[in-house]
CSV table of C-alpha atoms in Angstrom, one decimal:
chain,number,residue,atom,x,y,z
J,1,UNK,CA,0.0,0.0,0.0
J,2,UNK,CA,1.4,3.4,-1.1
J,3,UNK,CA,1.5,6.2,1.3
J,4,UNK,CA,0.4,9.8,0.3
J,5,UNK,CA,4.0,11.0,0.3
J,6,UNK,CA,4.9,8.3,-2.2
J,7,UNK,CA,2.4,9.7,-4.7
J,8,UNK,CA,3.7,13.2,-4.1
J,9,UNK,CA,7.2,12.0,-4.9
J,10,UNK,CA,6.5,11.4,-8.6
J,11,UNK,CA,6.1,15.1,-9.2
J,12,UNK,CA,9.3,16.0,-7.4
J,13,UNK,CA,11.4,13.4,-9.3
J,14,UNK,CA,10.6,15.0,-12.7
J,15,UNK,CA,12.7,18.1,-11.8
J,16,UNK,CA,16.5,18.2,-11.2
J,17,UNK,CA,17.8,19.5,-7.9
J,18,UNK,CA,18.6,23.2,-8.1
J,19,UNK,CA,22.4,22.7,-7.9
J,20,UNK,CA,22.2,20.0,-10.6
J,21,UNK,CA,20.9,22.4,-13.2
J,22,UNK,CA,23.5,23.7,-15.6
J,23,UNK,CA,25.7,26.4,-14.1
J,24,UNK,CA,29.1,25.7,-15.5
J,25,UNK,CA,31.3,24.0,-18.0
J,26,UNK,CA,32.2,21.0,-15.8
J,27,UNK,CA,28.6,19.9,-15.8
J,28,UNK,CA,29.1,18.6,-19.2
J,29,UNK,CA,31.2,15.8,-17.9
J,30,UNK,CA,28.7,14.5,-15.4
J,31,UNK,CA,26.4,11.7,-16.4
J,32,UNK,CA,22.9,12.6,-15.3
J,33,UNK,CA,20.5,10.1,-13.8
J,34,UNK,CA,16.9,9.3,-14.5
J,35,UNK,CA,15.6,12.2,-12.5
J,36,UNK,CA,16.5,14.7,-15.1
J,37,UNK,CA,14.1,15.0,-18.0
J,38,UNK,CA,14.5,18.6,-19.0
J,39,UNK,CA,16.8,19.8,-21.7
J,40,UNK,CA,20.2,20.9,-20.5
J,41,UNK,CA,20.4,24.1,-22.6
J,42,UNK,CA,18.0,26.8,-23.8
J,43,UNK,CA,17.2,27.0,-27.5
J,44,UNK,CA,20.3,27.4,-29.7
J,45,UNK,CA,19.3,30.7,-31.2
J,46,UNK,CA,18.8,32.3,-27.8
J,47,UNK,CA,22.2,31.0,-26.7
J,48,UNK,CA,24.0,32.6,-29.6
J,49,UNK,CA,22.0,35.8,-29.3
J,50,UNK,CA,23.0,36.2,-25.6
J,51,UNK,CA,26.6,35.5,-26.6
J,52,UNK,CA,26.4,38.1,-29.3
J,53,UNK,CA,25.2,40.7,-26.8
J,54,UNK,CA,28.0,39.8,-24.4
J,55,UNK,CA,30.6,40.1,-27.1
J,56,UNK,CA,29.3,43.6,-28.1
J,57,UNK,CA,29.4,44.7,-24.4
J,58,UNK,CA,33.0,43.3,-24.2
J,59,UNK,CA,33.9,45.4,-27.2
J,60,UNK,CA,32.6,48.6,-25.6
J,61,UNK,CA,34.1,47.6,-22.3
J,62,UNK,CA,37.6,47.5,-23.7
J,63,UNK,CA,37.1,50.5,-25.9
J,64,UNK,CA,36.5,52.5,-22.7
J,65,UNK,CA,39.7,51.0,-21.2
J,66,UNK,CA,41.9,52.4,-24.0
J,67,UNK,CA,40.4,55.7,-24.9
J,68,UNK,CA,42.8,57.5,-22.6
J,69,UNK,CA,46.0,55.9,-24.0
J,70,UNK,CA,44.7,56.7,-27.5
J,71,UNK,CA,44.8,60.5,-26.7
J,72,UNK,CA,47.4,60.4,-24.0
J,73,UNK,CA,49.6,63.1,-25.4
J,74,UNK,CA,46.6,65.5,-25.6
J,75,UNK,CA,45.5,64.6,-22.0
J,76,UNK,CA,49.0,65.0,-20.7
J,77,UNK,CA,49.3,68.4,-22.3
J,78,UNK,CA,45.8,69.5,-21.3
J,79,UNK,CA,46.2,68.7,-17.6
J,80,UNK,CA,50.0,69.4,-17.6
J,81,UNK,CA,51.0,66.0,-16.2
J,82,UNK,CA,54.4,64.4,-15.8
J,83,UNK,CA,55.1,60.8,-17.0
J,84,UNK,CA,54.6,59.5,-13.5
J,85,UNK,CA,51.3,61.3,-13.0
J,86,UNK,CA,50.1,60.3,-16.4
J,87,UNK,CA,50.8,56.6,-15.7
J,88,UNK,CA,48.8,57.0,-12.5
J,89,UNK,CA,45.7,57.5,-14.6
J,90,UNK,CA,45.5,53.9,-15.7
J,91,UNK,CA,46.6,52.7,-12.3
J,92,UNK,CA,43.6,54.4,-10.6
J,93,UNK,CA,41.3,52.8,-13.1
J,94,UNK,CA,42.8,49.3,-12.6
J,95,UNK,CA,42.9,49.6,-8.8
J,96,UNK,CA,39.2,50.5,-8.6
J,97,UNK,CA,38.4,47.8,-11.1
J,98,UNK,CA,40.2,45.0,-9.2
J,99,UNK,CA,38.9,46.0,-5.8
J,100,UNK,CA,35.3,46.0,-7.1
J,101,UNK,CA,35.7,42.6,-8.9
J,102,UNK,CA,35.4,40.4,-5.8
J,103,UNK,CA,32.2,42.2,-4.8
J,104,UNK,CA,30.7,41.6,-8.2
J,105,UNK,CA,32.0,38.0,-8.2
J,106,UNK,CA,30.2,37.3,-4.9
J,107,UNK,CA,27.0,38.9,-6.2
J,108,UNK,CA,27.2,37.1,-9.6
J,109,UNK,CA,27.3,33.7,-7.9
J,110,UNK,CA,24.1,34.6,-6.0
J,111,UNK,CA,21.8,37.2,-7.6
J,112,UNK,CA,20.3,38.3,-10.9
J,113,UNK,CA,23.1,38.7,-13.5
J,114,UNK,CA,21.1,40.9,-15.9
J,115,UNK,CA,20.5,43.5,-13.2
J,116,UNK,CA,24.2,43.6,-12.3
J,117,UNK,CA,25.4,43.8,-15.9
J,118,UNK,CA,22.8,46.5,-16.8
J,119,UNK,CA,23.6,48.6,-13.8
J,120,UNK,CA,27.4,48.3,-14.4
J,121,UNK,CA,27.1,49.4,-18.1
J,122,UNK,CA,24.8,52.3,-17.2
J,123,UNK,CA,27.1,53.5,-14.4
J,124,UNK,CA,30.4,53.4,-16.4
J,125,UNK,CA,28.9,55.0,-19.5
J,126,UNK,CA,27.4,57.8,-17.5
J,127,UNK,CA,30.7,58.5,-15.8
J,128,UNK,CA,32.5,58.4,-19.1
J,129,UNK,CA,30.2,61.1,-20.5
J,130,UNK,CA,30.7,63.2,-17.4
J,131,UNK,CA,34.5,63.0,-17.6
J,132,UNK,CA,34.4,64.8,-21.0
J,133,UNK,CA,33.3,68.0,-19.4
J,134,UNK,CA,36.0,68.3,-16.8
J,135,UNK,CA,38.0,71.6,-16.8
J,136,UNK,CA,41.8,71.4,-16.9
J,137,UNK,CA,42.0,73.0,-13.4
J,138,UNK,CA,40.3,69.9,-11.9
J,139,UNK,CA,42.6,67.1,-13.0
J,140,UNK,CA,41.9,65.2,-9.8
J,141,UNK,CA,38.2,64.9,-10.8
J,142,UNK,CA,39.4,63.3,-14.1
J,143,UNK,CA,41.4,60.8,-12.1
J,144,UNK,CA,38.4,60.1,-9.9
J,145,UNK,CA,36.2,59.5,-13.0
J,146,UNK,CA,38.6,56.9,-14.3
J,147,UNK,CA,38.4,55.0,-11.0
J,148,UNK,CA,34.6,55.1,-11.1
J,149,UNK,CA,34.6,53.7,-14.7
J,150,UNK,CA,36.8,50.9,-13.4
J,151,UNK,CA,34.2,50.0,-10.8
J,152,UNK,CA,31.5,49.8,-13.5
J,153,UNK,CA,33.5,47.7,-15.9
J,154,UNK,CA,34.3,45.2,-13.1
J,155,UNK,CA,30.6,44.2,-13.0
J,156,UNK,CA,30.8,43.0,-16.5
J,157,UNK,CA,34.2,41.3,-16.6
J,158,UNK,CA,33.6,39.0,-13.6
J,159,UNK,CA,30.2,37.7,-14.8
J,160,UNK,CA,30.1,37.5,-18.6
J,161,UNK,CA,32.6,34.6,-19.0
J,162,UNK,CA,30.6,32.4,-16.5
J,163,UNK,CA,27.4,33.1,-18.5
J,164,UNK,CA,29.1,31.8,-21.6
J,165,UNK,CA,30.3,28.7,-19.6
J,166,UNK,CA,26.7,28.1,-18.6
J,167,UNK,CA,25.4,28.3,-22.1
J,168,UNK,CA,27.8,26.0,-23.9
J,169,UNK,CA,29.3,22.6,-23.4
J,170,UNK,CA,33.0,22.0,-23.4
J,171,UNK,CA,33.5,21.6,-27.1
J,172,UNK,CA,31.7,24.8,-28.1
J,173,UNK,CA,32.6,26.6,-24.9
J,174,UNK,CA,36.3,27.0,-26.0
J,175,UNK,CA,35.1,28.3,-29.4
J,176,UNK,CA,32.6,30.8,-27.9
J,177,UNK,CA,35.1,32.0,-25.3
J,178,UNK,CA,37.6,32.6,-28.1
J,179,UNK,CA,35.0,34.7,-29.9
J,180,UNK,CA,34.3,36.6,-26.7
J,181,UNK,CA,38.0,37.2,-26.0
J,182,UNK,CA,38.7,38.3,-29.6
J,183,UNK,CA,36.8,41.5,-28.6
J,184,UNK,CA,39.4,42.3,-25.9
J,185,UNK,CA,42.1,43.3,-28.5
J,186,UNK,CA,39.5,44.4,-31.0
J,187,UNK,CA,37.9,46.7,-28.4
J,188,UNK,CA,41.3,47.9,-27.2
J,189,UNK,CA,42.4,48.7,-30.7
J,190,UNK,CA,39.1,50.5,-31.5
J,191,UNK,CA,39.6,52.5,-28.3
J,192,UNK,CA,42.8,53.9,-29.8
J,193,UNK,CA,41.2,54.4,-33.2
J,194,UNK,CA,38.0,56.1,-31.8
J,195,UNK,CA,40.0,58.4,-29.5
J,196,UNK,CA,42.5,59.4,-32.2
J,197,UNK,CA,39.9,59.8,-34.9
J,198,UNK,CA,37.6,62.0,-32.8
J,199,UNK,CA,40.5,64.2,-31.7
J,200,UNK,CA,41.5,64.6,-35.3
J,201,UNK,CA,38.1,65.2,-36.8
J,202,UNK,CA,36.7,67.5,-34.1
J,203,UNK,CA,40.0,69.0,-32.9
J,204,UNK,CA,38.8,68.3,-29.4
J,205,UNK,CA,39.8,65.0,-27.6
J,206,UNK,CA,36.7,65.3,-25.3
J,207,UNK,CA,34.5,64.0,-28.1
J,208,UNK,CA,36.0,60.5,-27.8
J,209,UNK,CA,34.3,60.1,-24.4
J,210,UNK,CA,31.0,61.4,-25.7
J,211,UNK,CA,30.9,59.0,-28.6
J,212,UNK,CA,31.8,56.1,-26.3
J,213,UNK,CA,28.8,57.0,-24.1
J,214,UNK,CA,26.4,56.6,-27.1
J,215,UNK,CA,27.9,53.2,-28.0
J,216,UNK,CA,27.5,52.0,-24.4
J,217,UNK,CA,23.9,53.0,-24.3
J,218,UNK,CA,23.3,50.8,-27.4
J,219,UNK,CA,24.8,47.8,-25.5
J,220,UNK,CA,22.6,48.6,-22.5
J,221,UNK,CA,19.5,48.5,-24.6
J,222,UNK,CA,20.2,45.0,-25.9
J,223,UNK,CA,20.7,43.2,-22.6
J,224,UNK,CA,18.7,40.0,-22.3
J,225,UNK,CA,17.4,38.4,-19.1
J,226,UNK,CA,19.9,35.8,-18.0
J,227,UNK,CA,19.2,32.9,-15.6
J,228,UNK,CA,20.3,33.6,-12.0
J,229,UNK,CA,22.5,30.9,-10.3
J,230,UNK,CA,21.3,29.3,-7.1
J,231,UNK,CA,22.0,31.0,-3.8
J,232,UNK,CA,24.9,29.4,-2.0
J,233,UNK,CA,26.4,30.3,1.4
J,234,UNK,CA,29.1,27.5,1.4
J,235,UNK,CA,32.2,29.7,1.4
J,236,UNK,CA,34.5,26.8,2.0
J,237,UNK,CA,34.8,26.3,-1.8
J,238,UNK,CA,36.2,29.8,-2.0
J,239,UNK,CA,39.1,29.0,0.2
J,240,UNK,CA,39.7,25.7,-1.5
J,241,UNK,CA,40.5,27.6,-4.6
J,242,UNK,CA,43.9,28.6,-3.1
J,243,UNK,CA,44.8,24.9,-2.9
J,244,UNK,CA,44.5,24.3,-6.6
J,245,UNK,CA,48.0,24.8,-7.9
J,246,UNK,CA,46.8,25.1,-11.5
J,247,UNK,CA,44.6,28.0,-10.5
J,248,UNK,CA,47.4,29.7,-8.5
J,249,UNK,CA,50.2,29.4,-11.1
J,250,UNK,CA,47.9,30.2,-14.1
J,251,UNK,CA,46.7,33.3,-12.2
J,252,UNK,CA,50.3,34.4,-11.7
J,253,UNK,CA,50.9,33.8,-15.4
J,254,UNK,CA,47.9,36.0,-16.2
J,255,UNK,CA,49.3,38.6,-13.8
J,256,UNK,CA,52.5,38.8,-15.9
J,257,UNK,CA,50.4,39.1,-19.0
J,258,UNK,CA,48.4,41.9,-17.5
J,259,UNK,CA,51.6,43.7,-16.4
J,260,UNK,CA,53.0,43.7,-19.9
J,261,UNK,CA,49.7,44.5,-21.7
J,262,UNK,CA,48.9,47.3,-19.3
J,263,UNK,CA,52.3,48.9,-19.8
J,264,UNK,CA,52.2,48.5,-23.6
J,265,UNK,CA,48.7,49.8,-23.9
J,266,UNK,CA,49.5,52.9,-22.0
J,267,UNK,CA,52.9,53.9,-23.2
J,268,UNK,CA,53.6,52.4,-26.7
J,269,UNK,CA,52.1,55.3,-28.7
J,270,UNK,CA,54.2,57.8,-26.6
J,271,UNK,CA,57.3,55.6,-27.0
J,272,UNK,CA,56.9,55.5,-30.8
J,273,UNK,CA,56.4,59.2,-30.9
J,274,UNK,CA,59.6,59.8,-29.0
J,275,UNK,CA,61.5,57.4,-31.2
J,276,UNK,CA,60.3,59.3,-34.3
J,277,UNK,CA,61.3,62.6,-32.8
J,278,UNK,CA,64.8,61.3,-32.1
J,279,UNK,CA,65.1,60.0,-35.7
J,280,UNK,CA,63.8,63.3,-37.1
J,281,UNK,CA,60.7,61.7,-38.7
J,282,UNK,CA,58.2,64.0,-36.8
J,283,UNK,CA,58.6,67.4,-35.2
J,284,UNK,CA,58.1,67.8,-31.4
J,285,UNK,CA,54.5,68.4,-30.3
J,286,UNK,CA,54.3,72.1,-29.3
J,287,UNK,CA,50.6,72.8,-30.2
J,288,UNK,CA,47.5,71.9,-28.2
J,289,UNK,CA,46.5,69.0,-30.4
J,290,UNK,CA,49.3,66.5,-31.0
J,291,UNK,CA,49.7,64.0,-33.8
J,292,UNK,CA,47.7,60.9,-33.1
J,293,UNK,CA,48.9,58.7,-36.1
J,294,UNK,CA,50.8,56.4,-33.8
J,295,UNK,CA,47.6,55.7,-31.8
J,296,UNK,CA,45.8,54.9,-35.0
J,297,UNK,CA,48.5,52.5,-36.2
J,298,UNK,CA,48.9,50.9,-32.8
J,299,UNK,CA,45.2,50.5,-32.6
J,300,UNK,CA,45.1,48.7,-36.0
J,301,UNK,CA,48.0,46.5,-34.9
J,302,UNK,CA,46.1,45.6,-31.7
J,303,UNK,CA,42.9,44.7,-33.5
J,304,UNK,CA,44.7,42.6,-36.2
J,305,UNK,CA,47.1,40.7,-33.9
J,306,UNK,CA,44.3,40.2,-31.3
J,307,UNK,CA,42.0,38.5,-33.8
J,308,UNK,CA,44.8,36.3,-35.2
J,309,UNK,CA,46.2,35.5,-31.8
J,310,UNK,CA,43.0,34.5,-30.1
J,311,UNK,CA,41.9,32.3,-33.1
J,312,UNK,CA,45.4,30.7,-33.3
J,313,UNK,CA,45.5,30.0,-29.5
J,314,UNK,CA,42.0,28.4,-29.5
J,315,UNK,CA,42.8,26.3,-32.6
J,316,UNK,CA,46.2,25.2,-31.2
J,317,UNK,CA,44.6,24.2,-27.9
J,318,UNK,CA,41.8,22.3,-29.7
J,319,UNK,CA,44.3,20.3,-31.8
J,320,UNK,CA,47.0,19.7,-29.2
J,321,UNK,CA,44.6,18.6,-26.4
J,322,UNK,CA,44.0,15.5,-28.4
J,323,UNK,CA,47.6,14.4,-28.0
J,324,UNK,CA,48.7,16.2,-24.8
J,325,UNK,CA,46.6,16.9,-21.7
J,326,UNK,CA,49.0,19.6,-20.7
J,327,UNK,CA,48.6,21.5,-24.0
J,328,UNK,CA,46.9,24.6,-22.6
J,329,UNK,CA,49.6,25.7,-20.1
J,330,UNK,CA,52.3,24.7,-22.5
J,331,UNK,CA,50.8,26.9,-25.2
J,332,UNK,CA,50.6,29.8,-22.8
J,333,UNK,CA,54.2,29.4,-21.6
J,334,UNK,CA,55.6,29.2,-25.2
J,335,UNK,CA,53.7,32.3,-26.3
J,336,UNK,CA,54.9,34.3,-23.3
J,337,UNK,CA,58.5,33.4,-23.9
J,338,UNK,CA,58.3,34.3,-27.6
J,339,UNK,CA,56.5,37.6,-26.9
J,340,UNK,CA,59.1,38.7,-24.4
J,341,UNK,CA,61.9,38.2,-27.0
J,342,UNK,CA,59.9,40.1,-29.7
J,343,UNK,CA,59.3,43.0,-27.3
J,344,UNK,CA,63.0,43.2,-26.4
J,345,UNK,CA,64.0,43.3,-30.0
J,346,UNK,CA,61.4,46.0,-30.7
J,347,UNK,CA,63.0,48.2,-27.9
J,348,UNK,CA,66.5,47.7,-29.2
J,349,UNK,CA,65.8,48.7,-32.8
J,350,UNK,CA,63.5,51.6,-32.0
J,351,UNK,CA,66.1,54.3,-32.3
J,352,UNK,CA,67.3,53.3,-35.8
J,353,UNK,CA,64.4,51.6,-37.6
J,354,UNK,CA,60.8,52.5,-36.8
J,355,UNK,CA,59.3,50.0,-39.3
J,356,UNK,CA,61.1,47.1,-37.6
J,357,UNK,CA,59.9,48.4,-34.2
J,358,UNK,CA,56.3,48.2,-35.4
J,359,UNK,CA,56.8,44.7,-36.8
J,360,UNK,CA,58.3,43.3,-33.5
J,361,UNK,CA,55.7,45.1,-31.4
J,362,UNK,CA,53.0,43.4,-33.6
J,363,UNK,CA,54.6,40.0,-33.1
J,364,UNK,CA,54.8,40.6,-29.3
J,365,UNK,CA,51.2,41.5,-29.2
J,366,UNK,CA,50.2,38.5,-31.4
J,367,UNK,CA,51.8,36.0,-29.0
J,368,UNK,CA,50.3,37.7,-26.0
J,369,UNK,CA,46.8,37.5,-27.5
J,370,UNK,CA,47.2,33.7,-27.9
J,371,UNK,CA,46.6,33.2,-24.2
J,372,UNK,CA,43.4,35.1,-23.6
J,373,UNK,CA,40.8,32.4,-24.2
J,374,UNK,CA,43.1,29.5,-23.2
J,375,UNK,CA,43.8,31.0,-19.7
J,376,UNK,CA,40.1,31.4,-19.0
J,377,UNK,CA,39.4,27.8,-20.2
J,378,UNK,CA,42.0,26.6,-17.7
J,379,UNK,CA,40.1,28.3,-14.9
J,380,UNK,CA,36.7,26.9,-16.0
J,381,UNK,CA,37.8,23.3,-15.8
J,382,UNK,CA,39.9,23.4,-12.6
J,383,UNK,CA,37.3,25.3,-10.6
J,384,UNK,CA,33.8,23.8,-9.8
J,385,UNK,CA,31.0,25.7,-11.7
J,386,UNK,CA,29.3,27.0,-8.6
J,387,UNK,CA,32.4,29.0,-7.7
J,388,UNK,CA,33.5,30.2,-11.1
J,389,UNK,CA,32.3,33.8,-10.8
J,390,UNK,CA,34.1,34.0,-7.4
J,391,UNK,CA,37.2,32.4,-9.0
J,392,UNK,CA,37.3,34.9,-11.9
J,393,UNK,CA,36.9,37.7,-9.4
J,394,UNK,CA,39.8,36.5,-7.3
J,395,UNK,CA,41.9,36.1,-10.4
J,396,UNK,CA,41.0,39.6,-11.6
J,397,UNK,CA,42.0,41.0,-8.1
J,398,UNK,CA,45.4,39.3,-8.1
J,399,UNK,CA,46.3,39.8,-11.8
J,400,UNK,CA,45.4,43.5,-11.7
J,401,UNK,CA,46.8,44.2,-8.2
J,402,UNK,CA,50.2,42.8,-9.2
J,403,UNK,CA,49.9,43.4,-12.9
J,404,UNK,CA,48.4,46.3,-14.9
J,405,UNK,CA,47.3,48.3,-11.8
J,406,UNK,CA,50.9,49.2,-11.2
J,407,UNK,CA,52.8,48.7,-14.5
J,408,UNK,CA,51.6,52.0,-16.3
J,409,UNK,CA,52.6,54.0,-13.2
J,410,UNK,CA,55.8,52.0,-12.7
J,411,UNK,CA,57.0,52.5,-16.2
J,412,UNK,CA,56.2,56.2,-16.1
J,413,UNK,CA,57.8,56.6,-12.7
J,414,UNK,CA,61.1,54.9,-13.9
J,415,UNK,CA,61.1,57.0,-17.0
J,416,UNK,CA,60.6,60.2,-15.0
J,417,UNK,CA,63.3,59.3,-12.5
J,418,UNK,CA,65.8,58.6,-15.4
J,419,UNK,CA,64.9,61.9,-17.0
J,420,UNK,CA,65.3,63.8,-13.7
J,421,UNK,CA,68.9,62.5,-13.3
J,422,UNK,CA,70.0,63.6,-16.8
J,423,UNK,CA,69.9,66.7,-18.9
J,424,UNK,CA,66.5,67.5,-20.4
J,425,UNK,CA,66.6,66.5,-24.1
J,426,UNK,CA,64.5,64.6,-26.6
J,427,UNK,CA,67.2,61.9,-26.7
J,428,UNK,CA,67.0,61.3,-22.9
J,429,UNK,CA,63.2,61.4,-23.1
J,430,UNK,CA,63.4,58.5,-25.5
J,431,UNK,CA,66.1,56.6,-23.6
J,432,UNK,CA,64.2,56.9,-20.3
J,433,UNK,CA,61.2,55.2,-21.8
J,434,UNK,CA,63.3,52.6,-23.6
J,435,UNK,CA,65.1,51.6,-20.4
J,436,UNK,CA,61.9,51.4,-18.3
J,437,UNK,CA,60.3,49.2,-20.9
J,438,UNK,CA,62.9,46.5,-20.6
J,439,UNK,CA,61.2,45.5,-17.3
J,440,UNK,CA,58.3,44.2,-19.5
J,441,UNK,CA,60.5,41.7,-21.2
J,442,UNK,CA,61.7,40.4,-17.9
J,443,UNK,CA,58.2,40.1,-16.5
J,444,UNK,CA,57.1,38.3,-19.7
J,445,UNK,CA,59.8,35.6,-19.1
J,446,UNK,CA,58.5,35.2,-15.5
J,447,UNK,CA,55.0,34.7,-16.9
J,448,UNK,CA,56.2,31.9,-19.2
J,449,UNK,CA,57.8,30.2,-16.1
J,450,UNK,CA,54.5,30.4,-14.2
J,451,UNK,CA,52.6,28.7,-17.0
J,452,UNK,CA,55.2,26.0,-17.1
J,453,UNK,CA,54.6,25.3,-13.4
J,454,UNK,CA,50.9,25.2,-14.2
J,455,UNK,CA,51.5,22.2,-16.6
J,456,UNK,CA,52.9,20.1,-13.7
J,457,UNK,CA,49.5,20.2,-11.9
J,458,UNK,CA,46.8,20.7,-14.6
J,459,UNK,CA,45.8,17.0,-15.1
J,460,UNK,CA,45.4,16.2,-11.4
J,461,UNK,CA,43.5,19.5,-10.7
J,462,UNK,CA,41.1,18.9,-13.6
J,463,UNK,CA,40.2,15.4,-12.4
J,464,UNK,CA,39.7,16.6,-8.9
J,465,UNK,CA,37.3,19.4,-10.0
J,466,UNK,CA,35.3,16.9,-12.0
J,467,UNK,CA,35.1,14.5,-9.0
J,468,UNK,CA,34.0,17.2,-6.7
J,469,UNK,CA,31.2,18.3,-9.1
J,470,UNK,CA,30.0,14.7,-9.6
J,471,UNK,CA,30.0,14.1,-5.8
J,472,UNK,CA,28.1,17.3,-5.2
J,473,UNK,CA,25.4,16.4,-7.7
J,474,UNK,CA,25.0,12.9,-6.5
J,475,UNK,CA,24.7,14.1,-2.9
J,476,UNK,CA,22.0,16.6,-3.8
J,477,UNK,CA,20.1,13.9,-5.9
J,478,UNK,CA,20.2,11.6,-2.9
J,479,UNK,CA,18.9,14.2,-0.5
J,480,UNK,CA,16.1,15.3,-2.7
J,481,UNK,CA,15.1,11.7,-3.4
J,482,UNK,CA,14.9,11.1,0.3
J,483,UNK,CA,13.0,14.3,0.8
J,484,UNK,CA,10.4,13.4,-1.8
J,485,UNK,CA,9.7,10.2,0.1
J,486,UNK,CA,9.2,12.1,3.3
J,487,UNK,CA,7.1,14.8,1.7
J,488,UNK,CA,9.8,17.3,2.7
J,489,UNK,CA,13.3,18.5,1.7
J,490,UNK,CA,16.1,16.7,3.5
J,491,UNK,CA,19.1,18.5,5.0
J,492,UNK,CA,22.2,16.7,6.0
J,493,UNK,CA,21.9,17.9,9.6
J,494,UNK,CA,18.2,16.9,10.2
J,495,UNK,CA,18.0,13.8,8.0
J,496,UNK,CA,14.7,12.1,7.2
J,497,UNK,CA,12.2,10.1,9.3
J,498,UNK,CA,9.1,8.5,8.0
J,499,UNK,CA,7.8,7.8,11.5
J,500,UNK,CA,6.9,10.8,13.6
């Protein structure tokens, strides 16, 4: 004879437990039991539509990052800033960005992602518009505005990759992450192009920020409602992240990448300009609006090498994984070593051959871009899905704290210190920047070493992550099955009793 609770259990068994629904890439590896009858993914068209919106938002995000470097000479002259103070602009932006990232990572693992994304885009675009009206006497407000933009962009960068991981299984996930990360260099390059073009067309660099605001509003209007992940208060998984050596070493490798890209993104157009002045190819900038051709060229290089690099990295990872389980960190290590060599050669030939400088800078950026999607994929399969937003936030905090939060300021400060100790001249202005940039090549070699260390642990950590996810799903299935027989949800502490 069946009890009433046995009849009630049939309805409960037709739905998966909340934690068992798809919230990450690793779920693809878990064989689901007879309790799951619903489809794992939403309709394919909606998947790709959401991914397209996120890619556009990523484009605008990184355009805002690199508007300032694209018109750096104009801003430096307008506010009368030294090299050290100018480098601090990007440092303020990155510091606020990285400090806000853990907050948004925590929220992204627990609350509605659409609201967080929409509020972040609305906030950073509004501040960007406001910064275009700041008077030259109030340079500190301009610094503050860049910090506020960093807070807004943190909301997007911590959440968007995990949404893509939710939408696609492992095979397509790498491809879609590659497409998503292509828009990092594309957006960065377009930031230079937009800034330089607006300064040239209007004769006023402030218009670059105003056009960026209009583009951000377009992205805000296209946000779609995303599924919210389940609430979780189990913070022990957060601390377990630090014991995954693959996560630790790959995060340090990403930190080295961030250090180099932050310094290059801020100072390369200025470095190229000083090299051209020393060679007599361009006159010194004495008027209010400086020549922005280097920003346009560097922006184009960033776009082209970014697209090629991300595609090449994803394709190399796809092919090499079939023959070597350590392929991902080995690809990252190789690309970092080659990039460091190319950047060093670019610095050495800058005073004599500007064309060769452009070529080796392009090669250096190409090999740096190889790593973008691959590093994120490493994180997604060594961290359990329910902690991926938190893991990305932690990685952002570390990589920016030790990476591009300080590198623009550090390069500028070293350059300023060298100039201060020597006679003021265009030659020493160039040499000071050249000597300070050598630090980037050294950090690039360190990044390659960190990725090599990642390869020693990647196989073990990936298996451990899959085991944890499988164990967690089986535990929740068992608890909900027992709860359905009792007519109530079972918790580990209270258990289940049919006789009361």
